[in-house]
Structures are given as structure tokens and as C-alpha cells.
Tab-separated table of C-alpha atoms (C1' of nucleotides) in Angstrom:
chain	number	residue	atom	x	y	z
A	14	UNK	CA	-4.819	-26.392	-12.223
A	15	UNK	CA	-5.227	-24.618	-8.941
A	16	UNK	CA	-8.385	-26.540	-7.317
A	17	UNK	CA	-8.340	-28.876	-4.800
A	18	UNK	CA	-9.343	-31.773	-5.216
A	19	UNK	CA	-11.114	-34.580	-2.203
A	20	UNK	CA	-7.759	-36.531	-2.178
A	21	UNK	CA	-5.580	-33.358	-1.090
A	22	UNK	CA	-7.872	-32.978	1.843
A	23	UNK	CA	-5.718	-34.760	4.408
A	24	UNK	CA	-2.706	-32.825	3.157
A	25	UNK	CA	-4.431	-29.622	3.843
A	26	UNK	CA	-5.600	-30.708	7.162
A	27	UNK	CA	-1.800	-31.200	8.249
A	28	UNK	CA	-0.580	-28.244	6.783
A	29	UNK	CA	-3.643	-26.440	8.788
A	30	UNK	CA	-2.234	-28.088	11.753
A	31	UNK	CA	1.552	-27.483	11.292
A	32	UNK	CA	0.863	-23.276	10.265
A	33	UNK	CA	-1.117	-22.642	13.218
A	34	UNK	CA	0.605	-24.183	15.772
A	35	UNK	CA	3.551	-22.685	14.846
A	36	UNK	CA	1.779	-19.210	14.772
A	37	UNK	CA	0.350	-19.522	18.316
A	38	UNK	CA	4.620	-20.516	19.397
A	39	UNK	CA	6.031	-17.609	17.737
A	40	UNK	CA	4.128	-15.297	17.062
A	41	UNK	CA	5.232	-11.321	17.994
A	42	UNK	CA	3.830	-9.943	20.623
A	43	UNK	CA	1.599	-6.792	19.057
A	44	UNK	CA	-0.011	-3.925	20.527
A	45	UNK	CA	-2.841	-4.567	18.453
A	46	UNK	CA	-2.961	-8.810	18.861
A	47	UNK	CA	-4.029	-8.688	22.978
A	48	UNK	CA	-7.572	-9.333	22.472
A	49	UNK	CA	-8.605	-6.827	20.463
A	50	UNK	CA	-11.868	-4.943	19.409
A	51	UNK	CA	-13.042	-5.325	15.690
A	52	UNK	CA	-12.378	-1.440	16.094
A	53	UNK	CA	-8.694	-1.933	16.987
A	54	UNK	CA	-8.206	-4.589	14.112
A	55	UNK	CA	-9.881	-2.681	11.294
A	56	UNK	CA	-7.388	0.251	12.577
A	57	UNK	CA	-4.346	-1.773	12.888
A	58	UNK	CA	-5.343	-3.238	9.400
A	59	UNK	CA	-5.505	-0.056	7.374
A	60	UNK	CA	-2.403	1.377	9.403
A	61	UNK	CA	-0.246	-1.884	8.104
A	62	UNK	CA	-1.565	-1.300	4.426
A	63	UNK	CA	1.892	-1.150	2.572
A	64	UNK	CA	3.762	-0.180	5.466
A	65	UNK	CA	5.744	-2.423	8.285
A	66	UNK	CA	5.131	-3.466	11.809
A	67	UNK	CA	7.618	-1.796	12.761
A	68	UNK	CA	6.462	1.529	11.636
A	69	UNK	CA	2.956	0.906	12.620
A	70	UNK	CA	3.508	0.247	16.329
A	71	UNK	CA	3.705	3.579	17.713
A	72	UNK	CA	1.848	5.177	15.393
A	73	UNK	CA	-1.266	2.921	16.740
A	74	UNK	CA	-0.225	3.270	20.009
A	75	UNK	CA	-0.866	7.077	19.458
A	76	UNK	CA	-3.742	6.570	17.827
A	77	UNK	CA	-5.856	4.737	19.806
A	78	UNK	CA	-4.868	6.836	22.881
A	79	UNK	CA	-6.355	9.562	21.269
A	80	UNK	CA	-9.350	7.420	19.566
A	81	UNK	CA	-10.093	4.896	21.724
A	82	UNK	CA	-13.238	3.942	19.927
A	83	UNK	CA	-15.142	4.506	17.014
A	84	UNK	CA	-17.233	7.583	18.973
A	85	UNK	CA	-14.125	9.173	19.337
A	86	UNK	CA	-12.380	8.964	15.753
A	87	UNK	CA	-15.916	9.907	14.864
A	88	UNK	CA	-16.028	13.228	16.590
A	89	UNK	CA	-12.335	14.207	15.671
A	90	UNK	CA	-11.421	16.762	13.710
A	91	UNK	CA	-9.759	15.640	10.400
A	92	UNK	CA	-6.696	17.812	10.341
A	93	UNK	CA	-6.335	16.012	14.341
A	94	UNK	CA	-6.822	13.062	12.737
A	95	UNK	CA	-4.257	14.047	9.610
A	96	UNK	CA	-1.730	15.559	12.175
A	97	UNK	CA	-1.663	11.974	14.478
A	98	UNK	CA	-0.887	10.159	10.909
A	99	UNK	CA	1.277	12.687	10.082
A	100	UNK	CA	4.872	11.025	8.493
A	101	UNK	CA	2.894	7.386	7.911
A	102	UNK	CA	2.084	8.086	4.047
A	103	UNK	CA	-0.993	7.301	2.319
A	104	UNK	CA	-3.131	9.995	3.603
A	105	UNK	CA	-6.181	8.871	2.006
A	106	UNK	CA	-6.288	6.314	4.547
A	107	UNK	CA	-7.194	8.418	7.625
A	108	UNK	CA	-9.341	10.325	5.768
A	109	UNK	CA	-11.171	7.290	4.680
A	110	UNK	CA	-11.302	5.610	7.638
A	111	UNK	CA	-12.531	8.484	9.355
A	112	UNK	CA	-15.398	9.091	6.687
A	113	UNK	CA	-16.273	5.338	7.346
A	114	UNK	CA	-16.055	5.359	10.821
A	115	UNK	CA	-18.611	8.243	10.933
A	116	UNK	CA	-20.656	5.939	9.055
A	117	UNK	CA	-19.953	3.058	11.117
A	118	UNK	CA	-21.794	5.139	14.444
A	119	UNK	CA	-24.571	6.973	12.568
A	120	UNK	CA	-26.054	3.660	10.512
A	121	UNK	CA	-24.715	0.732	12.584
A	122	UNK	CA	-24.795	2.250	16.157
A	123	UNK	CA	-21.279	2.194	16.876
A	124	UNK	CA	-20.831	-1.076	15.902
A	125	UNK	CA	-18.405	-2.909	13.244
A	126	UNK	CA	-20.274	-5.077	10.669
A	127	UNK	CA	-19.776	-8.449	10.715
A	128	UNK	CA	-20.817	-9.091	7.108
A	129	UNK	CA	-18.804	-9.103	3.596
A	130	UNK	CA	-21.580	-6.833	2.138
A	131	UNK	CA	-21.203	-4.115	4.927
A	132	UNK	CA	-18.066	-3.857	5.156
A	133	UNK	CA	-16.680	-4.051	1.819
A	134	UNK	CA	-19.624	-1.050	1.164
A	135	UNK	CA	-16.991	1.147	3.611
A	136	UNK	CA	-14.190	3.494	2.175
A	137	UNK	CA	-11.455	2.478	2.683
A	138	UNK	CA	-12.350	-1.187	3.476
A	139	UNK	CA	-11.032	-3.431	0.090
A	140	UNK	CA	-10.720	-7.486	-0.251
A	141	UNK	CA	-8.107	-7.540	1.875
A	142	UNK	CA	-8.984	-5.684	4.983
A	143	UNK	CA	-12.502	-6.740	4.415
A	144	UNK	CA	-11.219	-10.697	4.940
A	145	UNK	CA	-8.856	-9.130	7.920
A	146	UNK	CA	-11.378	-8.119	9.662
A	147	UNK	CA	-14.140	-10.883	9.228
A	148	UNK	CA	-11.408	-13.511	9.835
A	149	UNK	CA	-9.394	-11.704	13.273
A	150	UNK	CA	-12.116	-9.752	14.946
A	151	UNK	CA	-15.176	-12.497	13.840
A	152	UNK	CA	-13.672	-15.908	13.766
A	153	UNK	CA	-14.851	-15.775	10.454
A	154	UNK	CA	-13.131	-18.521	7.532
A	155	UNK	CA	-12.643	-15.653	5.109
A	156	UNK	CA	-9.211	-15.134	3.090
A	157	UNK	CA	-7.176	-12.238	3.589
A	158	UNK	CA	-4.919	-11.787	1.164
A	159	UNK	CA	-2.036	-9.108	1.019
A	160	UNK	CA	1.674	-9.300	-0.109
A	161	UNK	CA	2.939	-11.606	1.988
A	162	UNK	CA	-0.021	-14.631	1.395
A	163	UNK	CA	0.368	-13.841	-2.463
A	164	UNK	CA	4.214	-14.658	-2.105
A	165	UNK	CA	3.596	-17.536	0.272
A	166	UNK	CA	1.220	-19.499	-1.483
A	167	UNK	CA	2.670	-18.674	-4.751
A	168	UNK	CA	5.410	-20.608	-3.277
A	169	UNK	CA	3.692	-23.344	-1.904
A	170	UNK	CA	1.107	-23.930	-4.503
A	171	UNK	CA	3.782	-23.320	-7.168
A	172	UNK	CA	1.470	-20.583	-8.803
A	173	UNK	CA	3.351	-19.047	-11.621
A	174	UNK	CA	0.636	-16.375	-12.610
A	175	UNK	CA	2.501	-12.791	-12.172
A	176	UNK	CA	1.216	-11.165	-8.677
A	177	UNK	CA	1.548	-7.687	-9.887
A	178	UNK	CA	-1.855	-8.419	-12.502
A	179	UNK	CA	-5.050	-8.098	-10.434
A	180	UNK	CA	-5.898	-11.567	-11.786
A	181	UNK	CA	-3.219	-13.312	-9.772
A	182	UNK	CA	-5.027	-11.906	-5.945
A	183	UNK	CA	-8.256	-13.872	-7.673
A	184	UNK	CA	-6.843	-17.131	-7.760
A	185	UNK	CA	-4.891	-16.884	-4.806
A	186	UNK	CA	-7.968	-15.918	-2.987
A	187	UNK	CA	-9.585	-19.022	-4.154
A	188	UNK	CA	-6.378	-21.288	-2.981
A	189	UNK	CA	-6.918	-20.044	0.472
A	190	UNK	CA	-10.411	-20.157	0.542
A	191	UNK	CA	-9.743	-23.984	-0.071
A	192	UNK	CA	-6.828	-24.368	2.335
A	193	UNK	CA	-8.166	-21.755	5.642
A	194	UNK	CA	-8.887	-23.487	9.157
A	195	UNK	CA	-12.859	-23.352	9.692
A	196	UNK	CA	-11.786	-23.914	13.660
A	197	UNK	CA	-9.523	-21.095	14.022
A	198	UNK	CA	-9.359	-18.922	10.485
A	199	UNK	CA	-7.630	-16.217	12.199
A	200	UNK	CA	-4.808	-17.570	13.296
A	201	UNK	CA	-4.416	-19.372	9.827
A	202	UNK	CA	-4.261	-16.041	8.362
A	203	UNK	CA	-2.080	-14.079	10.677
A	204	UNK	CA	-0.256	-17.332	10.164
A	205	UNK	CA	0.240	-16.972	6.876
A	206	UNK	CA	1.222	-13.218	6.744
A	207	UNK	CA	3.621	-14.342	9.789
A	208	UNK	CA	5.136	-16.853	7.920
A	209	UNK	CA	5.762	-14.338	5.071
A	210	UNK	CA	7.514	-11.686	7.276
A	211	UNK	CA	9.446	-13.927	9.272
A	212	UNK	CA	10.233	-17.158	7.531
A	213	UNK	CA	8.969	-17.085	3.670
A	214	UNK	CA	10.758	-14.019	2.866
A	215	UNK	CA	11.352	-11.872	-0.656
A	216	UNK	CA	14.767	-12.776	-0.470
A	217	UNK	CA	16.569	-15.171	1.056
A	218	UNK	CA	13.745	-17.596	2.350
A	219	UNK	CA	14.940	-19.456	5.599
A	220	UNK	CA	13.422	-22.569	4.164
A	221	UNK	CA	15.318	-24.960	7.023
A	222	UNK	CA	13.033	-22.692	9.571
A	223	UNK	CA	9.896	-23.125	8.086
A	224	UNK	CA	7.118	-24.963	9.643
A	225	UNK	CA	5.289	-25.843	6.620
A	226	UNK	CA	8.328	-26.640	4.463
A	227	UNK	CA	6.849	-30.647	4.004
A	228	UNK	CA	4.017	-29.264	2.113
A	229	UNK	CA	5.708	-26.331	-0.433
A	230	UNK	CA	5.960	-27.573	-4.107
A	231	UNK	CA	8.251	-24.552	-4.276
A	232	UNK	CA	10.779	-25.902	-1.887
A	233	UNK	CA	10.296	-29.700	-3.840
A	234	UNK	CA	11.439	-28.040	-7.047
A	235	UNK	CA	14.224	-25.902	-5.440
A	236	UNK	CA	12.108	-22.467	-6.911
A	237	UNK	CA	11.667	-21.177	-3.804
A	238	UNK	CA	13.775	-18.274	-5.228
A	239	UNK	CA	12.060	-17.757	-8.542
A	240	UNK	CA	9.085	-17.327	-7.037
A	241	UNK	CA	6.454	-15.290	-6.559
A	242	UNK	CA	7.020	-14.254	-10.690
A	243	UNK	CA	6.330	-10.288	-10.304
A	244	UNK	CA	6.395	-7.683	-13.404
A	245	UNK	CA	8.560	-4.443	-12.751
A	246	UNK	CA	6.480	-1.437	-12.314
A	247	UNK	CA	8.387	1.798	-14.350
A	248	UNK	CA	10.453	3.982	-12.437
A	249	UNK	CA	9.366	7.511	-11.477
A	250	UNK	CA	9.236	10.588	-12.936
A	251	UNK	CA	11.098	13.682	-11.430
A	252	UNK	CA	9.792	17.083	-10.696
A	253	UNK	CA	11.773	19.951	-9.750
A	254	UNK	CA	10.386	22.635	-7.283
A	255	UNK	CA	11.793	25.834	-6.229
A	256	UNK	CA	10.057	25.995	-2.254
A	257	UNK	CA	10.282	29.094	-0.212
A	258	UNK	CA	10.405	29.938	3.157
A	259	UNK	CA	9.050	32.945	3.322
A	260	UNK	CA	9.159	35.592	6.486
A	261	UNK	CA	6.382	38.733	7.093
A	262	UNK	CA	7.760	41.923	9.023
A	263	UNK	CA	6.069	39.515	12.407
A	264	UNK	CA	8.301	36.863	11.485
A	265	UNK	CA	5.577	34.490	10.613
A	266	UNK	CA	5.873	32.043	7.893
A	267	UNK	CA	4.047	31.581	4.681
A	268	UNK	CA	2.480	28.077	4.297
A	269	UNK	CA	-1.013	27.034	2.028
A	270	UNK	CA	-3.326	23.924	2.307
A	271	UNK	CA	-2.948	21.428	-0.215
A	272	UNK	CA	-5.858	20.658	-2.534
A	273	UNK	CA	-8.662	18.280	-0.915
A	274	UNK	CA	-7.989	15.789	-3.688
A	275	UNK	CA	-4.816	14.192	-5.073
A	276	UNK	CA	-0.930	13.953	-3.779
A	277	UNK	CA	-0.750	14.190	0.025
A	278	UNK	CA	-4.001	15.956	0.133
A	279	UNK	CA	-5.130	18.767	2.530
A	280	UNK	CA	-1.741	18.734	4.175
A	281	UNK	CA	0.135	21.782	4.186
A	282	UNK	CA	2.784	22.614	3.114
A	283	UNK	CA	5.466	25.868	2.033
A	284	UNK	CA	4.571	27.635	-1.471
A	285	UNK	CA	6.092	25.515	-4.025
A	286	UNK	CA	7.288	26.740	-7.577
A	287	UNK	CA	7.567	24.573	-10.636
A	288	UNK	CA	11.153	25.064	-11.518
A	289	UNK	CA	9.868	25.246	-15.412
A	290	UNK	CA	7.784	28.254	-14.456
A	291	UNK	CA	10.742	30.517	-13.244
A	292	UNK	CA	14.502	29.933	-14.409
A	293	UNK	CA	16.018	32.843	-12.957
A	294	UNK	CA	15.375	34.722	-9.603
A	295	UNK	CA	13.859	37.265	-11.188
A	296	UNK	CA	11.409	35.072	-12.932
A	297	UNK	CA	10.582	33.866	-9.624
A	298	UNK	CA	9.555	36.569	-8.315
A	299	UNK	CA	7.573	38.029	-10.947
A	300	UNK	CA	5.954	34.364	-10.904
A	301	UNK	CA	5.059	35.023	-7.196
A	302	UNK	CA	3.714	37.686	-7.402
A	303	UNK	CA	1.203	37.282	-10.079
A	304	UNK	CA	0.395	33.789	-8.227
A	305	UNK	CA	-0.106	35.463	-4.667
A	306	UNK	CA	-0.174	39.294	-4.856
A	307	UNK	CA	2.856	39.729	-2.655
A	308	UNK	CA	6.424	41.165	-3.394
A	309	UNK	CA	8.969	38.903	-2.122
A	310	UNK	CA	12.829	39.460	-1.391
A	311	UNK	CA	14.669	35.929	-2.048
A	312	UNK	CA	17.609	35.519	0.164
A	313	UNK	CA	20.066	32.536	0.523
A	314	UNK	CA	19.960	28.936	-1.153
A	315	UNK	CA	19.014	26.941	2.393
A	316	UNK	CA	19.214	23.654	1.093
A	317	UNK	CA	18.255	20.516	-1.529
A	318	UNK	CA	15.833	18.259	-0.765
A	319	UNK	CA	14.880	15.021	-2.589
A	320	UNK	CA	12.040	13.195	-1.877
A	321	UNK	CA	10.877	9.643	-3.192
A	322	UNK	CA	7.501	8.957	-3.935
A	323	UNK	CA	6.070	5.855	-5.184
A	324	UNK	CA	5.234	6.912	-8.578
A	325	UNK	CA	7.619	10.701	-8.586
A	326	UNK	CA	10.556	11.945	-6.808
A	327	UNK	CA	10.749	15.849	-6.226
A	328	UNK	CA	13.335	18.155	-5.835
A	329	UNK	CA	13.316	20.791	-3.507
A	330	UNK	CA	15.656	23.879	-4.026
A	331	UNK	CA	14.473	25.645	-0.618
A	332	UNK	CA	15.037	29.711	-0.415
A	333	UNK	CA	14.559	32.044	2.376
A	334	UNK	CA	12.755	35.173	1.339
A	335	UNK	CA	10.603	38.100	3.054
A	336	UNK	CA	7.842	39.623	2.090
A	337	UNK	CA	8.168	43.173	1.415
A	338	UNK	CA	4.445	44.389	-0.353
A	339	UNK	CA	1.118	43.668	-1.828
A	340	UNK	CA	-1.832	41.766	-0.225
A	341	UNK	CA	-1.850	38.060	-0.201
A	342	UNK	CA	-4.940	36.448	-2.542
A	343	UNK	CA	-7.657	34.913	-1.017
A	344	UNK	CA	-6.832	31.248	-0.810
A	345	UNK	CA	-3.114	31.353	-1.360
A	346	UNK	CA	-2.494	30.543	2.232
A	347	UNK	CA	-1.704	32.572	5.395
A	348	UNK	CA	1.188	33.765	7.562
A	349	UNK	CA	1.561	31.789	10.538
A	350	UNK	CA	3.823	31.711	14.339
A	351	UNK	CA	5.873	28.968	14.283
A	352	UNK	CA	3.733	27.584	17.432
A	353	UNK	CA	1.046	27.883	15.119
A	354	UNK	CA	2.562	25.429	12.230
A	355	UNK	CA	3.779	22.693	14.917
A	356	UNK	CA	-0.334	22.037	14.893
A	357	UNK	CA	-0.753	21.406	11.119
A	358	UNK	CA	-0.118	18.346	9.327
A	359	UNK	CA	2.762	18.315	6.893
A	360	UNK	CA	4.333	15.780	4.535
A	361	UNK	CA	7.387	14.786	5.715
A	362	UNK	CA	9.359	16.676	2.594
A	363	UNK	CA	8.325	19.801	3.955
A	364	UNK	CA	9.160	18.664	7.920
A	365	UNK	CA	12.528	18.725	6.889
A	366	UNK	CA	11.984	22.558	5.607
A	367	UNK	CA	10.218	23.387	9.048
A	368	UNK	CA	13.008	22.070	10.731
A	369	UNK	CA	15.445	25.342	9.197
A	370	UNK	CA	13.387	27.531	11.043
B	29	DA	C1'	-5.766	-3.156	-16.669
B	30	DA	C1'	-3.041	0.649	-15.376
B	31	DA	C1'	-2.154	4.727	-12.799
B	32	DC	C1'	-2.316	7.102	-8.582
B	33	DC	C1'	-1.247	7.406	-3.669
B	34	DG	C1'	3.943	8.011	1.156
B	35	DG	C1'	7.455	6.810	3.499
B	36	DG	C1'	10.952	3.901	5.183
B	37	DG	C1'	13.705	-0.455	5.441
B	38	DT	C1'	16.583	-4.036	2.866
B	39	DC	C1'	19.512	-6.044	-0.121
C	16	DG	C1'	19.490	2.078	-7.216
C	17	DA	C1'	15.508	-1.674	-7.136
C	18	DC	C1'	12.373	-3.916	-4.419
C	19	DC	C1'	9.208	-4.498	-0.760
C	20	DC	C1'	5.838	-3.546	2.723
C	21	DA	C1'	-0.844	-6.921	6.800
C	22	DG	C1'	-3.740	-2.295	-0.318
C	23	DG	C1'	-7.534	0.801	-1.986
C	24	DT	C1'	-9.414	4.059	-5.216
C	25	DT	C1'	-9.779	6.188	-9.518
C	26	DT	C1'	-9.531	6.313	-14.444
DNA sequence: AAACCGGGGTC
DNA sequence: GACCCAGGTTT
């Protein structure tokens, strides 16, 4: 239904033509787009993974002042590394990317593969970035597939398969593997995901703007707006926290490492309470202190917080408290200066609690 | 295949 | 509020 067949081969040759050209008029000028390194690519690329350009810019721009090169990231320290993506969100990136940079300068000397089986062996490094990489930094005709080709080509191929199933990136995968420029592949990519930011948008599509608008079956059958067809994913679940700020006699400030594994891992973060585990203020403390081994005062209601994940939302009840007795368990954390937290990575829920001291 | 994993912008 | 964003990993 998809395939091409020899008599479509022309058309694709002209829709080649019409996407790239257009790309190399318009396209935005990006910090990461002046002839860059396969380094600064695969960077940019994990750095744009669900998130927009927008956001990304100085963020990179940070980044690669402080890591220049793979050497550099290499020889980092991770909660460096944590702290510069601190506020960007899907932590498991840096942490992967650092884990396969490392393995990037001890097995390939420094040097990005230029091979599917390589790379995609990295952590960090799926389909996508994989065909980003091979495609930008090595000329190489390989698709690259994220949200914005899946929507685009849905549109123009008049695919009706539903892009939130895994099955759907297959076949689009195989429509641009059919369609991509052997001459200049990476501009027929970026092309594609530049069309789908700019032009071929969610909502709204300026269809009278876009360069390829002769070749989309979509636009033909006026269903540029029905498509891409996308299942709803089910709405989050809320937790409810009771988070302290807690003062010693030194006026430092109780904060704990989260767990190396799972949500917003090995950032820190302020002791958190499940609200389920202590009602009353009372039952808060006695909670405490059988979790820690310290006697804390609780003080005045600072403020509410809500935070939206993708898949929970929390609520924050924040209280000021002192400590006033016991001995803090081994691994609960540690009393800081405030100089001292401004060097630690935290999510940006608990930013906002930093901020009220 | 479905769930997990952040944070911010848009409509 | 719901959806989306230059997705990948784990279960």
C-alpha cells in the first residue's frame, strides 16, 4: 500500500528537489548547523529529544563550552554533567550520553562511528538519533525519523496507521528510506523535520506556504487536518508530598540524593513525605524521625507547589522546620550551606523550594 | 505493546 | 486542560 513503485520515481525526484531547496532558503540559523562535528550533532540530537529548539539553544551553547569534545564530556564528573542539564528534563539522557561517550574514547579512539551497528550498540543512541547522526554528520542516505517526519509523511503519503503504535515509525521508516536524497540525505532530513516545525504543523498547517504542497495526498483530499491519526495516551496520576525545608542550629539545609535509578535520578532534592504516610503534624514528625533519626520542629506552611510530569503530577505542601535532636542515618542525606546546594543538581520542582531560602 | 522518563510552549 | 516537542529504555 505504502511501496513505491518504478513509475513514482520521477515524482520523488521533484519532491527531492522542491524539499531541499527550500531547506537550504530558509532554514534557521542554529548553533549546532555551522559545520558541525559528528560530536556536536550526536549532542544537539539527544538534547532536542522531546524538547524544542528553542529550549535547546542555550543549553548547548553551555554545554559544549564546557565539553568541547568527546575527551572532555569523557573526563567530567556526572553530577557536572547533571548540574549543566539541570532544568532540561529527561535526565537519563546525560547520563547516557556520558556513559557512551566514555565508550566512544576508550574503544573507538575518540572518534564517532560511522556505522548503524556501532552506533545503535551506544546508550542512549535509538533509530532515530542513530539515522541523525549517519545522515547530518556522514552524508549518509539513512532515515531519521522523529515526531515531526511521522506527522509529515503521514500527511503526504496519506498513511492512516496510528503514530502512537511502534508499528507506525516502521513503515514510515521504510517511506523515507524510499523517498531520501542519495546526493544530499542530510538536508532532506533536516528538511523534513523543518518542514514539520515551521510549515506542516500539529495544528493549523500553513498549507499555502508549503514547498512540497504539489506532492501531499493529504492536502489533495483536504485531510491535512485529520492527519497524523494519534491514540490518546491516559492522563496522569497525582501524588501528594509533604516537602520540608529543614534548618540545623548552623543554618544549613537538609537535602538527600535521589536513587541512581528511576524518576529524575541522582538529583537531589529536599526530604519528601508521602502525604498518606503522615495526616497530621504530629504524624509527621513521628514519621521523620523513625525515617532519619532526627527530631524536627515544623514551622509555617511556605507554599504549594504542583508539578507536571509526563506520566504524574505532584503536589508539594512545603514546611519550614528545624532540627532540634537525634543523629541523622547514614544515607538519609546531609546538612548543607546554601553555597554548597547552588553546586548540586536539582529538579526544577525543588528549584522553586531553594528559591524560599 | 505499554509504561516509564521532564519540562515548557501552544492552542 | 490536552497536546506536542529533532525519543530511548525497561518491563
Amino acid at each position: 500500500m505504502y511501496q513505491t513503485s518504478i513509475d513514482d520515481f520521477l515524482e520523488i525526484e521533484e519532491f527531492q528537489q522542491d524539499l531541499i531547496s527550500w531547506f537550504l532558503r530558509v532554514q534557521r540559523e542554529l548553533p549546532w548547523r555551522q559545520n558541525p562535528t559528528p560530536y556536536q550533532v550526536w549532542v544537539s540530537e539527544i538534547m532536542l529529544q522531546q524538547t524544542r529548539v528553542d529550549t535547546v539553544i542555550p543549553y548547548y551553547d553551555r554545554f559544549m563550552q564546557k565539553y568541547p569534545n568527546p575527551e572532555a564530556l569523557a573526563a567530567a564528573e556526572e553530577e557536572d554533567v547533571l548540574k549543566t542539564w539541570e532544568g532540561l528534563g529527561y535526565y537519563s539522557r546525560a547520563r547516557n550520553l556520558q556513559t557512551a561517550v566514555r565508550e566512544v574514547v576508550s574503544e573507538y579512539n575518540g572518534k564517532v562511528p560511522d556505522n548503524a551497528k556501532e552506533l545503535g550498540q551506544l546508550k542512549g543512541v535509538g533509530p532515530y538519533t542513530k539515522g541523525a547522526i549517519l545522515s547530518i554528520a556522514y552524508q549518509q542516505p539513512e532515515p531519521a525519523v522523529d515526531g515531526n517526519v511521522m506527522r509529515v509523511i503521514s500527511r503526504i503519503r496519506k498513511v492512516e496507521e496510528d503514530i502512537a503504535k511502534p508499528k507506525a515509525r516502521k513503515i514510515i521508516e521504510g517511506i523515507v528510506s524510499d523517498m531520501i536524497s542519495a546526493e544530499d540525505p542530510s538536508s532532506f532530513n533536516q528538511g523534513l523535520m523543518e518542514l514539520g516545525a515551521l510549515i506542516c504543523k500539529p495544528k493549523n498547517p500553513l498549507c499555502d506556504e508549503c514547498p512540497v504542497q504539489a506532492h501531499c495526498r493529504a492536502y489533495k483530499e483536504d485531510l491535512q487536518e485529520m492527519l497524523p491519526i494519534k491514540s490518546r495516551k491516559k492522563s496522569q496520576r497525582t501524588e501528594k508530598y509533604v516537602a520540608l525545608l529543614i534548618r540545623d542550629e548552623n543554618h544549613r539545609i537538609l537535602v538527600q540524593k535521589r536513587p541512581e535509578k528511576g524518576l529524575l535520578a541522582n538529583l537531589w532534592q529536599f526530604p519528601m513525605i508521602p502525604m498518606d504516610k503522615a495526616n497530621t503534624t504530629d504524624e509527621l514528625v513521628q514519621w521523620f524521625g523513625d525515617q532519619y533519626g532526627i527530631t524536627i520542629d515544623v514551622h509555617k506552611h511556605l507554599t504549594d507547589i504542583k508539578h507536571v510530569f509526563s506520566h504524574i503530577i505532584w503536589n508539594l505542601d512545603v514546611y519550614s522546620a528545624t532540627s532540634t535532636g537525634g543523629c541523622l542515618q547514614e544515607g538519609k542525606g546531609e546538612f548543607l550551606s546554601a553555597e554548597e546546594l547552588q553546586q548540586l543538581p536539582f529538579p526544577v520542582s525543588h528549584q522553586k523550594i531553594a528559591r524560599l531560602i
